[in-house]
Coordinates of C-alpha atoms in Angstrom, one line a residue:
M1 CA -11.4 -17.5 -55.1
P2 CA -10.0 -15.1 -57.6
G3 CA -8.5 -11.9 -56.5
P4 CA -5.8 -11.0 -53.9
E5 CA -5.1 -13.6 -51.2
F6 CA -7.6 -12.5 -48.5
C7 CA -7.8 -16.0 -47.3
P8 CA -6.7 -17.2 -43.8
R9 CA -3.6 -19.3 -43.5
P10 CA -3.8 -23.0 -44.4
R11 CA -4.4 -24.2 -40.9
R12 CA -7.4 -22.1 -40.5
I13 CA -9.0 -22.3 -44.0
R14 CA -12.4 -22.8 -42.4
R15 CA -12.1 -19.8 -40.2
G16 CA -14.6 -17.3 -41.5
A17 CA -14.0 -18.3 -45.1
A18 CA -11.6 -15.4 -45.6
L19 CA -13.3 -12.1 -45.1
T20 CA -16.5 -12.7 -43.1
L21 CA -19.6 -10.6 -42.4
V22 CA -18.0 -8.6 -39.6
F23 CA -21.0 -7.1 -37.9
A24 CA -19.1 -5.6 -35.0
S25 CA -17.5 -3.3 -37.6
V26 CA -20.8 -2.7 -39.2
L27 CA -22.3 -1.4 -36.0
A28 CA -19.3 0.7 -35.1
T29 CA -19.4 2.3 -38.5
A30 CA -23.2 2.8 -38.4
A31 CA -23.0 4.4 -35.0
A32 CA -20.4 6.9 -36.3
T33 CA -22.6 7.8 -39.3
N34 CA -26.0 7.7 -37.5
G35 CA -26.9 4.8 -39.8
L36 CA -27.7 2.0 -37.4
P37 CA -29.9 -0.6 -39.0
R38 CA -33.6 -0.2 -38.1
D39 CA -35.9 -3.0 -36.9
D40 CA -38.5 -4.1 -39.5
E41 CA -41.6 -5.8 -38.2
N42 CA -42.5 -7.1 -41.7
A43 CA -39.0 -8.5 -42.4
P44 CA -38.7 -12.3 -43.0
R45 CA -38.5 -14.5 -39.9
P46 CA -35.0 -15.7 -38.8
L47 CA -33.9 -19.2 -39.6
S48 CA -35.2 -22.0 -37.5
A49 CA -33.7 -23.0 -34.2
R50 CA -32.3 -26.1 -35.8
A51 CA -30.3 -23.9 -38.2
A52 CA -29.0 -21.7 -35.4
A53 CA -28.2 -24.7 -33.2
A54 CA -24.7 -25.3 -34.6
T55 CA -23.3 -22.3 -32.7
V56 CA -21.6 -21.9 -29.4
D57 CA -22.1 -19.3 -26.7
R58 CA -19.2 -16.9 -26.3
E59 CA -19.3 -17.3 -22.5
V60 CA -18.7 -21.0 -22.9
V61 CA -15.7 -20.4 -25.0
A62 CA -14.3 -17.8 -22.7
R63 CA -14.8 -20.0 -19.7
A64 CA -13.0 -22.9 -21.4
A65 CA -10.1 -20.6 -22.2
A66 CA -9.9 -19.2 -18.6
E67 CA -10.0 -22.7 -17.1
A68 CA -7.2 -23.9 -19.4
M69 CA -5.1 -20.9 -18.5
A70 CA -5.6 -21.6 -14.8
D71 CA -4.2 -25.0 -15.4
G72 CA -1.2 -23.6 -17.2
K73 CA -2.5 -24.6 -20.6
S74 CA -3.2 -22.7 -23.8
G75 CA -6.4 -20.8 -23.6
T76 CA -6.4 -20.4 -27.4
K77 CA -6.2 -24.1 -28.0
A78 CA -8.9 -24.8 -25.4
A79 CA -11.2 -22.3 -27.1
E80 CA -10.4 -23.8 -30.5
E81 CA -11.4 -27.3 -29.3
V82 CA -14.8 -26.0 -28.0
V83 CA -15.6 -24.2 -31.2
S84 CA -14.5 -27.2 -33.3
R85 CA -16.8 -29.5 -31.3
S86 CA -19.7 -27.1 -31.5
G87 CA -20.4 -27.7 -35.2
D88 CA -20.2 -24.0 -35.9
R89 CA -19.0 -24.2 -39.5
W90 CA -17.7 -20.6 -39.7
G91 CA -16.6 -20.3 -36.0
A92 CA -12.9 -19.4 -35.6
V93 CA -10.4 -18.7 -32.9
Y94 CA -7.5 -16.4 -33.7
D95 CA -4.5 -15.8 -31.5
K96 CA -3.6 -12.1 -31.0
A97 CA -1.2 -12.0 -33.9
E98 CA -3.5 -13.8 -36.3
Y99 CA -6.4 -11.5 -35.5
E100 CA -4.2 -8.4 -36.1
E101 CA -3.4 -9.9 -39.5
F102 CA -7.0 -10.4 -40.2
E103 CA -7.9 -6.8 -39.3
Q104 CA -5.0 -5.7 -41.4
S105 CA -6.6 -7.4 -44.4
L106 CA -9.8 -5.5 -43.7
D107 CA -7.8 -2.3 -43.7
G108 CA -6.7 -3.0 -47.2
E109 CA -3.4 -4.9 -46.8
Y110 CA -2.5 -8.6 -47.1
T111 CA 0.6 -10.8 -47.0
G112 CA 1.1 -12.9 -50.1
V113 CA 2.7 -13.0 -53.5
G114 CA 0.3 -10.7 -55.4
L115 CA -1.7 -13.1 -57.6
G116 CA -5.3 -14.4 -57.7
A117 CA -6.4 -17.9 -58.7
R118 CA -9.4 -19.3 -60.5
R119 CA -10.4 -22.6 -62.1
D120 CA -10.3 -22.8 -65.9
G121 CA -12.6 -24.5 -68.2
D122 CA -10.7 -27.8 -68.0
G123 CA -10.8 -27.8 -64.2
H124 CA -7.2 -26.8 -63.6
V125 CA -6.2 -23.9 -61.4
E126 CA -4.7 -20.9 -63.2
V127 CA -3.5 -17.4 -62.3
A128 CA -6.4 -15.1 -62.6
R129 CA -4.5 -11.8 -62.2
V130 CA -1.2 -10.5 -61.1
Q131 CA -0.8 -7.5 -58.9
P132 CA 1.6 -4.9 -60.5
G133 CA 4.8 -4.6 -58.5
G134 CA 4.1 -7.7 -56.4
P135 CA 6.5 -10.7 -56.1
A136 CA 4.6 -12.7 -58.8
D137 CA 4.8 -9.7 -61.2
K138 CA 8.5 -9.2 -60.6
A139 CA 9.1 -12.9 -61.3
G140 CA 7.4 -12.6 -64.7
I141 CA 4.3 -14.7 -63.8
R142 CA 1.3 -13.9 -66.0
A143 CA -2.4 -14.2 -65.9
G144 CA -3.3 -17.5 -67.5
D145 CA -0.3 -19.4 -66.3
R146 CA -1.4 -22.8 -64.9
L147 CA -0.7 -23.3 -61.2
G148 CA 0.1 -27.0 -60.5
T149 CA 1.8 -27.1 -57.1
I150 CA 2.4 -24.9 -54.1
D151 CA 5.4 -25.9 -52.0
G152 CA 5.3 -29.3 -53.7
L153 CA 1.6 -29.9 -53.0
P154 CA -0.6 -30.7 -56.0
I155 CA -3.5 -28.3 -56.0
D156 CA -5.8 -29.3 -58.9
K157 CA -8.3 -31.1 -56.6
R158 CA -8.2 -28.4 -53.9
P159 CA -10.9 -25.7 -53.6
V160 CA -9.7 -22.4 -55.0
T161 CA -10.2 -20.8 -51.6
E162 CA -7.6 -23.3 -50.2
V163 CA -5.2 -22.7 -53.0
V164 CA -5.3 -19.0 -52.2
A165 CA -4.8 -19.7 -48.5
L166 CA -1.6 -21.7 -49.4
L167 CA -0.3 -18.6 -51.0
R168 CA -0.5 -16.7 -47.7
G169 CA 2.0 -16.7 -45.0
D170 CA 4.3 -14.5 -43.0
D171 CA 6.0 -11.5 -44.5
R172 CA 9.4 -12.3 -46.0
T173 CA 8.8 -16.1 -46.1
K174 CA 9.3 -18.2 -49.2
V175 CA 6.8 -20.2 -51.2
V176 CA 7.6 -22.3 -54.3
L177 CA 5.1 -22.4 -57.1
G178 CA 5.0 -25.1 -59.8
L179 CA 3.8 -23.3 -63.0
E180 CA 3.1 -24.2 -66.6
R181 CA 2.8 -22.0 -69.7
D182 CA 2.5 -23.2 -73.3
G183 CA 3.6 -26.7 -72.3
R184 CA 6.7 -25.4 -70.4
K185 CA 6.8 -26.3 -66.7
W186 CA 9.0 -24.6 -64.2
A187 CA 9.3 -23.8 -60.5
E188 CA 9.4 -20.2 -59.1
T189 CA 10.4 -19.4 -55.6
L190 CA 8.8 -16.2 -54.4
L191 CA 9.3 -14.1 -51.2
R192 CA 6.0 -13.2 -49.7
A193 CA 5.4 -9.5 -49.0
T194 CA 2.9 -7.2 -47.3
L195 CA 1.0 -5.6 -50.2
A196 CA -1.7 -3.0 -50.5
T197 CA -4.9 -4.4 -51.9
E198 CA -6.7 -3.3 -55.0
A199 CA -10.2 -3.8 -53.7
V200 CA -11.9 -1.8 -56.5
T201 CA -10.6 -1.3 -60.0
V202 CA -12.5 0.6 -62.7
R203 CA -12.1 0.1 -66.5
N204 CA -13.8 1.8 -69.4
L205 CA -14.8 -0.8 -71.9
D206 CA -14.5 -0.2 -75.6
D207 CA -18.3 -0.4 -76.1
G208 CA -18.8 2.6 -73.7
A209 CA -19.8 0.6 -70.6
V210 CA -17.8 0.8 -67.4
M211 CA -16.6 -2.3 -65.5
I212 CA -16.3 -2.0 -61.8
K213 CA -14.4 -5.0 -60.3
V214 CA -14.7 -5.4 -56.6
A215 CA -12.2 -7.9 -55.2
S216 CA -13.3 -7.5 -51.6
F217 CA -15.2 -5.2 -49.3
T218 CA -12.4 -3.7 -47.3
K219 CA -12.5 -0.3 -45.7
G220 CA -13.3 2.4 -48.2
S221 CA -14.3 0.0 -51.0
G222 CA -18.0 1.0 -50.8
A223 CA -17.2 4.6 -51.4
Q224 CA -15.0 3.7 -54.3
V225 CA -17.9 1.9 -55.9
R226 CA -20.2 4.8 -55.3
D227 CA -17.7 7.3 -56.7
A228 CA -17.1 5.1 -59.8
V229 CA -20.8 5.0 -60.5
R230 CA -21.1 8.8 -60.1
D231 CA -18.1 9.4 -62.4
A232 CA -19.3 7.0 -65.1
P233 CA -20.4 8.8 -68.3
A234 CA -24.1 9.6 -68.6
G235 CA -26.1 6.7 -69.8
A236 CA -23.2 4.3 -69.6
G237 CA -24.1 0.8 -68.3
V238 CA -22.2 -0.7 -65.4
L239 CA -20.7 -4.2 -65.3
L240 CA -20.3 -5.0 -61.6
D241 CA -17.8 -7.8 -61.3
L242 CA -18.1 -9.7 -58.0
R243 CA -16.5 -12.9 -59.1
G244 CA -14.1 -14.2 -56.5
N245 CA -15.1 -11.6 -54.0
A246 CA -14.8 -13.4 -50.6
G247 CA -16.8 -10.7 -48.8
G248 CA -15.6 -8.3 -46.1
L249 CA -17.3 -5.6 -44.1
V250 CA -21.0 -5.4 -44.3
A251 CA -21.0 -1.6 -44.0
E252 CA -18.9 -1.4 -47.2
A253 CA -21.2 -3.8 -48.9
V254 CA -24.3 -1.7 -48.0
T255 CA -22.5 1.4 -49.3
A256 CA -21.8 -0.3 -52.5
A257 CA -25.3 -1.5 -52.9
S258 CA -26.5 2.0 -52.1
A259 CA -24.7 3.3 -55.2
F260 CA -27.4 1.7 -57.3
L261 CA -30.4 2.1 -55.0
D262 CA -32.5 5.0 -53.7
G263 CA -32.8 3.8 -50.2
G264 CA -34.8 0.7 -49.2
L265 CA -34.0 -2.7 -47.9
V266 CA -30.7 -4.3 -48.6
A267 CA -30.9 -7.4 -46.3
T268 CA -32.4 -8.6 -43.0
Y269 CA -30.4 -10.5 -40.5
D270 CA -30.9 -12.1 -37.0
I271 CA -28.5 -11.9 -34.1
R272 CA -29.4 -14.6 -31.5
G273 CA -33.0 -14.6 -32.7
E274 CA -33.4 -10.8 -32.8
Q275 CA -34.5 -9.6 -36.2
R276 CA -32.8 -6.6 -37.7
A277 CA -32.4 -5.0 -41.1
L278 CA -29.9 -3.1 -43.3
Y279 CA -31.0 -0.2 -45.5
A280 CA -29.5 1.5 -48.5
T281 CA -28.6 5.2 -48.3
P282 CA -31.0 7.3 -50.5
G283 CA -29.7 9.0 -53.6
G284 CA -28.1 6.2 -55.6
D285 CA -28.2 5.9 -59.4
T286 CA -31.4 4.0 -60.3
D287 CA -31.3 4.8 -64.0
R288 CA -28.2 3.3 -65.6
P289 CA -28.3 -0.4 -66.6
V290 CA -26.4 -2.8 -64.3
V291 CA -25.3 -6.4 -64.8
A292 CA -23.6 -8.2 -62.0
L293 CA -21.1 -11.0 -62.7
V294 CA -20.9 -13.7 -60.0
D295 CA -19.4 -17.1 -59.5
G296 CA -18.7 -19.8 -56.9
G297 CA -16.1 -17.5 -55.3
T298 CA -18.7 -14.8 -54.7
M299 CA -19.2 -15.0 -51.0
S300 CA -20.6 -13.5 -47.8
A301 CA -20.9 -9.7 -48.1
A302 CA -20.6 -10.0 -51.9
E303 CA -23.6 -12.2 -51.8
L304 CA -25.4 -9.6 -49.8
V305 CA -24.9 -7.1 -52.6
T306 CA -25.9 -9.6 -55.2
G307 CA -29.1 -10.6 -53.5
A308 CA -30.0 -6.9 -52.9
L309 CA -29.6 -5.9 -56.5
Q310 CA -31.2 -9.0 -57.9
D311 CA -34.3 -8.9 -55.5
R312 CA -34.8 -5.2 -56.0
G313 CA -34.8 -5.6 -59.8
R314 CA -31.8 -3.3 -60.0
A315 CA -29.4 -5.7 -61.8
I316 CA -29.4 -8.7 -64.1
T317 CA -27.1 -11.3 -62.6
V318 CA -24.9 -13.4 -64.9
G319 CA -22.5 -16.3 -64.0
S320 CA -22.7 -19.3 -61.8
R321 CA -24.3 -20.0 -58.4
T322 CA -22.6 -18.1 -55.6
F323 CA -20.8 -19.8 -52.7
G324 CA -23.6 -19.7 -50.1
K325 CA -22.2 -18.1 -46.9
G326 CA -25.0 -16.2 -45.3
S327 CA -24.0 -16.5 -41.6
V328 CA -23.2 -13.6 -39.3
Q329 CA -20.1 -13.7 -37.1
M330 CA -19.2 -11.4 -34.2
P331 CA -15.8 -11.3 -32.5
S332 CA -15.3 -11.7 -28.8
R333 CA -12.0 -11.1 -26.9
L334 CA -10.8 -14.0 -24.8
P335 CA -8.9 -13.8 -21.5
D336 CA -5.5 -14.5 -23.1
G337 CA -6.0 -11.8 -25.8
S338 CA -7.1 -14.2 -28.5
V339 CA -10.4 -13.6 -30.3
A340 CA -13.2 -16.0 -30.9
E341 CA -15.3 -15.2 -33.9
L342 CA -18.6 -17.0 -33.5
T343 CA -21.7 -17.4 -35.6
V344 CA -24.6 -15.5 -34.0
G345 CA -27.2 -15.5 -36.8
H346 CA -27.9 -15.5 -40.5
Y347 CA -29.0 -13.0 -43.1
R348 CA -31.6 -13.0 -45.9
T349 CA -32.1 -11.1 -49.1
P350 CA -34.8 -8.4 -49.4
A351 CA -37.2 -11.0 -50.8
G352 CA -36.6 -13.3 -47.8
H353 CA -34.3 -15.8 -49.4
S354 CA -31.8 -17.6 -47.2
V355 CA -28.2 -17.6 -48.7
D356 CA -26.4 -19.8 -46.2
G357 CA -25.6 -23.2 -47.7
R358 CA -27.6 -22.4 -50.9
G359 CA -26.0 -19.5 -52.6
I360 CA -27.7 -17.3 -55.1
T361 CA -28.7 -18.5 -58.6
P362 CA -28.0 -15.9 -61.3
D363 CA -30.6 -14.8 -63.7
L364 CA -28.5 -16.1 -66.6
A365 CA -26.2 -19.1 -66.0
A366 CA -22.9 -18.8 -67.7
S367 CA -19.9 -20.9 -66.6
E368 CA -17.8 -20.2 -69.7
R369 CA -17.3 -16.8 -71.4
A370 CA -19.4 -15.3 -68.6
E371 CA -18.0 -11.8 -69.1
E372 CA -18.8 -11.9 -72.8
R373 CA -22.3 -12.9 -72.1
A374 CA -22.7 -10.3 -69.4
R375 CA -21.6 -7.6 -71.8
T376 CA -24.1 -8.8 -74.4
V377 CA -26.9 -8.6 -71.8
L378 CA -25.7 -5.1 -70.8
S379 CA -25.8 -4.0 -74.4
G380 CA -29.3 -5.3 -74.8
L381 CA -30.3 -3.2 -71.8
G382 CA -29.0 -0.1 -73.6
G383 CA -25.9 0.2 -71.4
T384 CA -23.4 0.5 -74.3
S385 CA -22.8 3.0 -77.0

């Protein structure tokens, strides 16, 4: 996934696929703002029992951990075994330190080298962006450099999410990157560091439109999107770039969607069979043209925003099919202080479409020169000068 390394460490690549739909944080935020989701009797029905079957009850996991601890064994490992056998694709067990790191990433920090990755038109992995002041930037690595190996491991055939995971690690640890630029190959040893994320960046385009790039939905990112829309020149179109956005906090995603909506449904979701709904805050900008850029790295909460804007007719979507993670995880503290994050349900777009395992098909498919095509569409909508 392009963007900063918000992915878990390599040994837990499957755990929550980086930033998950963290509904516990959603509910806490909603309670503080008097914005708890309302029930909707007309909302689409939850997924079938078969779809929900590949989950595991938190009490079962907690009991396994407690029994292991009573026998002098690792409660965390016992919990991991239960979750692994359950078939819960996105279920995860974090030890205390790992979960603190995960929460840190949601607070807008991460440990890595300060670069994002993407797959180029030839199928190779290249550097998508370099964070100013980060280890990669200080080493002279540039966007467009080809990334061939990480610590000696060839990465061309690995998913981009896994590539980014390999860039992660503990603060002040080393990672060796095999790079190529203009036919020249070299190895660069970088020292990982704790970096502040750039979840939202805003750029005024030369045609008068405004590009809002959302790398992840960490705390405060929704308000940043809202403020960027409000501050955009009158009549200027918005190019909302969600490519490589691995998701994050649903509350932030709903706030971001609200920037373009005047209330109304954002998504429905079920938690253990109970149907609920998420609604946009009234007062968003419903006039200026919007084009949303998406790709296979657009995941989770980013797909929630994409689905809401597409189904509500608020944005034209351009790019490639999104990742397809529409499941809901909730964290549960285990007896040894570790945390089990288990799938408890799934969400659907306003029109009732399931995202999990399917993704969202954009209105205009564009695998190459997607940004150029998106800007053309935005111009046709009257969003450029």
